[in-house]
Amino acid sequence: MALEKTFNAAEAESRIYVDWETKGAFKAGANAQRDEHFSVMIPPPNVTGSLHMGHAFNNTLQDILVRWHRMQGFDTLWQPGQDHAGIATQMVVERELAATGQPGRRELGREAFTAKVWEQKQKSGGTIIDQLRRLGASCDWSRNAFTMSGAPGAPAGEEGNFHDAVIKVFVDMYNKGLIYRGKRLVNWDPHFETAISDLEVESTEVDGHMWHFKYPLAGGETYTYVERDDDGNVVFEEQRDYISIATTRPETMLGDGAVAVHPSDERYASIIGKLCEIPVGPKEQRRLIPIITDEYPDKNFGSGAVKITGAHDFNDYGVAKRNNIPLYALMDTQGRMRADGLPYDQAAARAQAIADGSEAAPEDATEINLVPEAYRGLDRFEARKRVVADVTAEGLAVMTEATDPRLGRAAKKAPVEPGEGGEMRTEEENLVPLVEAKKIMQPFGDRSKVVIEPMLTDQWFVATDKIVQPAIDAVRSGEVTILPEQDRKVYFHWLENIEPWCISRQLWWGHQIPVWFDDEGNEYCAPTEAEAQAMAPGKTLRRDPDVLDTWFSSGLWPIGTLGWPEQTAELEKYFPTSVLVTGFDIIFFWVARMMMMQYAVVDQKPFDTVYVHALVRDEKGKKMSKSLGNVLDPLELIDDYGADAVRFTLTSMAAMGRDLKLSTQRIAGYRNFGTKLWNAHRFAEMNGVFEAMPAGMPQPTATLNKWIVGETARVREEVDAALGNFRFNDAANALYAFVWGKVCDWYVELSKPLMQDDAPEAEETRATMAWVLEQCLILLHPIMPFITEELWQTTAKRDELLALTDWPAYTTADLLDADADRELNWVIGLIESIRSARQQMHVPAGLKVPMLVTEMDEAAQGAWDRNEVMIKRLARVESLEKADSFPKGTVSIAAPGASFGLPLAGLIDIDAEKARLQKSLDKLGKEIGGLKGRLNNPKFAASAPEEVVAEAQANLAARQEEADQLQAALDRLAELG
């Protein structure tokens, strides 16, 4: 069948993918010819998610490795699947219910609501699978897994044992003392009313405020407050009856347990151990709290004194634990000030007794609600306003001049106006509360977009300190490799400073925790309610309503997808897996947890190698963001340019450890690469190359054919070495240079005379070209699967799919002819040098020019003689004459064993060319000077965003390269006189 003029990606890709699946090309073990296995677990996307650029990049790299190993004959499995994504999926369903006017989650009840979630899963769960198919992902879809398969209430078609595996692991770890229930500080989402992981928190810089308040010393005590400069000289001194603190969250003052200062802070040495009063709440019930020392406060930040609210700040929590300070929770699950617990007067009395030491601090202080009655039930931000107003009204705000620059826009720029009677206002009347305008890092829920609260709640935890060591040892010993090595630091830092892992979530969609409680609060952990009831005969039990964190179940992904705890054939064959390809942002959230969990559960590593890739950014290096409007949709790009162009672009830029700067121009360029490959096959087809395909390796005699066969062996070795070391960009760039440059340009062009019907080398050249193009398709297939499969099927009758064709194993030792290699590279190098000189000198493209030679050794002479016609035609050379020396106005052309020259005097206006080049060089010089000045400015380097600095550096490098080329051209013109 004749090739069409162009490759119609939109029509061909879906057809080709169906053909692959129909013929079982992606089944586990397809094309297996050796005992070695190669298995990859897909990082499971959210079941309700859709393909974004991170997915496209990650899955392209996986697919390259999988296709390459499959073609090499490994017993290959690429295991697909989706994560149930508790909070994300529950949010989607709740929004859908609201949008369609259906009853909400609480009105429906748990069972009916989870049934709705299963409906949503079955409706939208296949979306991302279809999108991955569009990308060309060669997963074994017959084995598609789901982290909630087999869960209670799962509809038909959702059978499986992943749920049973998760529950078994929880029960086993509970019984070993590795899972426990406790009250700790967690990230709390007031919208979803659940604990969330750090990964689900987005810290964003926002405009904020820092309020400065006075905490009066108990009993009216005073002290001398002194500030000194670096040399010890007194710069400020006054008598104070308070200690000043600064806070960005005044509403949390109500739960303060202490004020802390650094042990070395001499300003407060005289009041350490004394009590101060929290300046808010009913006066008669004001609590007194101690002033303590701790290493946490920074004496150079703010006043150096920090209020300690252990139940509402992660740093304060650590201080409170170290100093035995009670943890007083102030908010409910919706972020409102608590309305439960003891009446305020009783709660304040209890807290004061604890502070005085007359009552022992309780292990759980939940009953003690220190929110005054006037604030109870208020939203946290409304309570903030009320607290600030009340403290200020009482005169306990730290005051400052109205023009204080720390006030930001609130600072008065004009002189203070006189009083109503014309009298000048006193200094005291010109003071205003010190409320600093500051940029602060605010935590937001990535799904809810509301401010996250650190909350003290009862949760389930994994005692990670008891299971972490094998995961550390595995990477330190080299049992598991993490690439690039720089990401090992992130891995080790997190694991060596690991905190207990909160694994419970206050959701309904997920694996419900298999623990039941009796009326006395005793726990019964069992896989089923019946087994729990058997442990508590005659008692009424209620099940913990919480579900497990999604990361807990996905931490079992490598074994769970292979059928564990059943000892399946797949588990035996494909575990441990070979490679995990993942993003650096989930090294600790997923990679480290899989390591810990697999060692804890089956005492084996989950994978041999972790390849960590960087981010895909926009062409200016900025992170893609909907708010910035710079998001590139991979599906739209596939529509516009085809999957192969998108894949090749991502691969060519996948330098280890470096972010990708993606632009549509790059993708368009690689679409042109596919067109170049297509046109080379059309040329071959028109010249009868595919009419008699060679049965095996060609045995060429012509120098050109020997050379291209050797170049093919060379690039095969380069590609294998690059992919073997996860240097995806090196593999892509080697193939690009070979296919476009060596094959489609040089070989096609140089072969034309040899394929004339009367040429003795015609049959050999056609056979060689057929073989070389076939190798191009094989070597390119892992990166560009669609166009290569189409050309493979269309240019000849094949017995097998390209996807299942054997990967070549020939080497340069087998195929490289040293003489042919030297001669053709000499010819190509000479032509390129002549073309470059002509271009630099602005010699008209169509003008044929004479060439001189002063010396030429035997090898060079032979190469010239055998290729003279081709050199003259491709370099636009009219003649070659021997000369003793080059006349003035000759551009020298160096080549191994020869010295050539192009006499250009009279052909170009040398002075005009010099002037043109100098003008361009001067303009570039100004640009380079400006860029260097900007980059050498310490203020720019310190304050400019990272991507702006990187863009300036890239611009400087590009301008410098351009200037170097212009200078080289000027230097050549100088030689002409």
XYZ file of N, CA, C and O in Angstrom, residues 63-143:
324
model
N 6.718 4.358 29.516
C 6.398 3.619 28.296
C 7.658 3.337 27.478
O 7.794 2.267 26.876
N 8.576 4.287 27.447
C 9.836 4.073 26.718
C 10.575 2.877 27.313
O 11.033 1.983 26.574
N 10.696 2.851 28.628
C 11.404 1.742 29.277
C 10.699 0.414 29.030
O 11.335 -0.612 28.755
N 9.378 0.437 29.121
C 8.603 -0.800 28.966
C 8.703 -1.320 27.539
O 8.964 -2.509 27.308
N 8.499 -0.457 26.547
C 8.576 -0.906 25.153
C 9.989 -1.391 24.817
O 10.156 -2.389 24.103
N 10.990 -0.699 25.307
C 12.380 -1.088 25.036
C 12.667 -2.481 25.598
O 13.230 -3.337 24.910
N 12.265 -2.721 26.848
C 12.517 -4.041 27.448
C 11.665 -5.132 26.796
O 12.126 -6.264 26.623
N 10.431 -4.798 26.436
C 9.577 -5.790 25.774
C 10.201 -6.228 24.458
O 10.223 -7.420 24.127
N 10.726 -5.266 23.702
C 11.360 -5.594 22.421
C 12.670 -6.356 22.630
O 13.102 -7.117 21.755
N 13.281 -6.179 23.788
C 14.508 -6.921 24.093
C 14.232 -8.347 24.549
O 15.175 -9.107 24.771
N 12.968 -8.694 24.693
C 12.626 -10.067 25.048
C 12.460 -10.311 26.533
O 12.312 -11.466 26.953
N 12.495 -9.255 27.360
C 12.228 -9.444 28.785
C 10.766 -9.850 28.989
O 9.897 -9.465 28.223
N 10.518 -10.610 30.033
C 9.149 -10.912 30.449
C 8.640 -9.643 31.136
O 8.959 -9.376 32.299
N 7.852 -8.870 30.412
C 7.561 -7.497 30.815
C 6.128 -7.323 31.298
O 5.193 -7.839 30.685
N 5.983 -6.563 32.383
C 4.664 -6.168 32.878
C 4.696 -4.688 33.209
O 5.535 -4.234 33.992
N 3.771 -3.939 32.599
C 3.513 -2.577 33.069
C 2.140 -2.622 33.705
O 1.122 -2.730 33.030
N 2.128 -2.570 35.050
C 0.904 -2.731 35.824
C 0.169 -1.394 35.962
O 0.667 -0.466 36.580
N -1.038 -1.291 35.383
C -1.803 -0.045 35.513
C -2.772 -0.103 36.683
O -2.994 -1.161 37.291
N -3.371 1.019 36.972
C -4.399 1.074 38.001
C -4.656 2.500 38.422
O -3.967 3.438 38.007
N -5.680 2.669 39.266
C -6.067 3.997 39.732
C -6.221 3.977 41.256
O -6.514 2.943 41.849
N -6.024 5.154 41.827
C -6.176 5.324 43.265
C -7.578 5.856 43.556
O -8.089 6.700 42.808
N -8.167 5.397 44.642
C -9.528 5.852 44.960
C -9.554 7.305 45.419
O -10.617 7.942 45.401
N -8.405 7.850 45.826
C -8.256 9.292 46.083
C -9.356 9.835 46.970
O -10.191 10.630 46.546
N -9.343 9.405 48.234
C -10.429 9.686 49.147
C -11.015 11.077 49.104
O -12.167 11.276 48.722
N -10.236 12.088 49.467
C -10.795 13.434 49.596
C -11.164 14.025 48.240
O -12.186 14.698 48.101
N -10.344 13.748 47.213
C -10.620 14.314 45.892
C -11.898 13.739 45.306
O -12.737 14.468 44.757
N -12.076 12.430 45.425
C -13.257 11.791 44.854
C -14.515 12.156 45.638
O -15.570 12.414 45.056
N -14.406 12.190 46.953
C -15.563 12.569 47.761
C -16.005 13.982 47.404
O -17.204 14.274 47.315
N -15.035 14.873 47.165
C -15.359 16.253 46.796
C -16.112 16.299 45.468
O -17.111 17.021 45.327
N -15.640 15.524 44.489
C -16.290 15.495 43.179
C -17.751 15.073 43.316
O -18.660 15.677 42.730
N -17.986 14.038 44.110
C -19.351 13.519 44.257
C -20.232 14.508 45.014
O -21.387 14.743 44.642
N -19.703 15.111 46.053
C -20.503 16.078 46.808
C -20.878 17.274 45.942
O -22.001 17.788 46.013
N -19.964 17.723 45.119
C -20.269 18.827 44.208
C -21.321 18.421 43.186
O -22.218 19.195 42.849
N -21.206 17.191 42.710
C -22.174 16.693 41.730
C -23.569 16.623 42.352
O -24.566 16.992 41.722
N -23.647 16.154 43.585
C -24.942 16.083 44.267
C -25.552 17.476 44.422
O -26.750 17.675 44.185
N -24.702 18.442 44.808
C -25.201 19.810 44.996
C -25.650 20.419 43.679
O -26.692 21.092 43.603
N -24.871 20.173 42.628
C -25.173 20.773 41.323
C -26.450 20.218 40.725
O -27.147 20.904 39.962
N -26.791 18.968 41.062
C -27.977 18.336 40.483
C -29.173 18.363 41.436
O -30.196 17.713 41.183
N -29.029 19.088 42.550
C -30.153 19.242 43.474
C -30.481 17.996 44.261
O -31.600 17.866 44.784
N -29.539 17.071 44.396
C -29.791 15.849 45.163
C -29.460 16.081 46.637
O -28.764 17.030 46.987
N -29.952 15.199 47.511
C -29.621 15.325 48.928
C -28.108 15.250 49.134
O -27.397 14.570 48.387
N -27.623 15.924 50.146
C -26.200 15.923 50.439
C -25.755 14.654 51.128
O -26.552 13.760 51.426
N -24.444 14.619 51.421
C -23.855 13.415 52.029
C -24.543 13.031 53.333
O -24.908 11.866 53.531
N -24.710 13.991 54.207
C -25.272 13.652 55.520
C -26.742 13.245 55.415
O -27.217 12.405 56.179
N -27.469 13.854 54.470
C -28.875 13.470 54.284
C -28.980 12.048 53.728
O -29.885 11.291 54.091
N -28.055 11.702 52.844
C -28.084 10.368 52.241
C -27.689 9.285 53.233
O -28.229 8.177 53.223
N -26.739 9.584 54.086
C -26.186 8.564 54.958
C -25.011 7.871 54.297
O -24.820 7.925 53.075
N -24.197 7.216 55.109
C -22.922 6.681 54.631
C -23.085 5.651 53.515
O -22.425 5.720 52.484
N -23.958 4.693 53.705
C -24.099 3.606 52.733
C -24.581 4.119 51.382
O -24.036 3.771 50.319
N -25.593 4.978 51.410
C -26.140 5.513 50.155
C -25.129 6.436 49.478
O -25.012 6.458 48.254
N -24.395 7.187 50.294
C -23.413 8.096 49.713
C -22.279 7.322 49.035
O -21.875 7.648 47.915
N -21.756 6.307 49.696
C -20.665 5.536 49.077
C -21.154 4.828 47.811
O -20.381 4.634 46.868
N -22.438 4.466 47.772
C -22.983 3.891 46.534
C -22.927 4.922 45.414
O -22.636 4.592 44.252
N -23.188 6.190 45.755
C -23.094 7.270 44.766
C -21.647 7.424 44.279
O -21.396 7.678 43.102
N -20.706 7.248 45.206
C -19.299 7.373 44.815
C -18.915 6.245 43.861
O -18.213 6.467 42.861
N -19.364 5.041 44.141
C -19.097 3.923 43.227
C -19.691 4.207 41.842
O -19.068 3.895 40.817
N -20.881 4.814 41.819
C -21.481 5.172 40.521
C -20.576 6.152 39.772
O -20.350 6.014 38.566
N -20.067 7.124 40.492
C -19.182 8.116 39.871
C -17.901 7.454 39.379
O -17.404 7.768 38.302
N -17.385 6.522 40.185
C -16.158 5.822 39.791
C -16.363 5.061 38.493
O -15.539 5.098 37.571
N -17.497 4.372 38.386
C -17.756 3.584 37.181
C -18.041 4.470 35.975
O -17.767 4.099 34.842
N -18.559 5.674 36.257
C -18.869 6.595 35.165
C -17.618 7.288 34.638
O -17.429 7.417 33.425
N -16.751 7.728 35.545
C -15.605 8.533 35.110
C -14.262 7.841 35.263
O -13.237 8.371 34.844
N -14.270 6.646 35.860
C -13.009 5.967 36.148
C -12.201 5.589 34.929
O -10.982 5.445 34.995
N -12.883 5.434 33.786
C -12.165 5.055 32.573
C -11.607 6.223 31.800
O -10.884 6.033 30.814
N -11.916 7.445 32.241
C -11.485 8.629 31.491
C -9.973 8.692 31.355
O -9.431 8.840 30.259
N -9.277 8.584 32.481
C -7.825 8.731 32.407
C -7.181 7.528 31.724
O -6.116 7.649 31.114
N -7.840 6.372 31.777
C -7.322 5.213 31.036
C -7.346 5.505 29.540
O -6.365 5.267 28.819
N -8.464 6.034 29.066
C -8.562 6.372 27.646
C -7.550 7.455 27.272
O -6.984 7.445 26.172
N -7.305 8.371 28.180
C -6.337 9.428 27.899
C -4.915 8.886 27.852
O -4.102 9.324 27.038
N -4.617 7.931 28.710
C -3.293 7.292 28.662
C -3.131 6.485 27.378
O -2.035 6.408 26.815
N -4.207 5.901 26.911
C -4.161 5.206 25.619
C -3.815 6.191 24.505
O -3.046 5.874 23.598
N -4.386 7.382 24.579
C -4.097 8.385 23.541
C -2.626 8.754 23.538
O -2.052 9.076 22.500
N -2.010 8.715 24.715
C -0.585 9.013 24.813
C 0.263 7.875 24.254
O 1.421 8.083 23.902
N -0.342 6.670 24.176
C 0.397 5.511 23.677
C 0.881 4.587 24.762
O 1.681 3.681 24.493
N 0.415 4.772 25.988
C 0.887 3.965 27.111
C 0.564 2.493 26.894
O -0.593 2.120 26.717
N 1.603 1.647 26.941
C 1.427 0.226 26.614
C 1.253 -0.623 27.865
O 1.951 -1.615 28.072
N 0.311 -0.233 28.734
C 0.010 -0.987 29.953
C -0.763 -2.258 29.619
O -1.480 -2.317 28.619
N -0.655 -3.228 30.498
C -1.498 -4.418 30.388
C -2.844 -4.086 31.038
O -3.058 -4.337 32.220
N -3.737 -3.513 30.252
C -5.007 -3.029 30.789
C -5.903 -4.161 31.294
O -6.826 -3.921 32.080
N -5.644 -5.376 30.888
C -6.440 -6.495 31.397
C -6.205 -6.701 32.889
O -6.985 -7.364 33.560
N -5.127 -6.138 33.399
C -4.793 -6.271 34.822
C -5.065 -4.984 35.600
O -4.558 -4.814 36.707
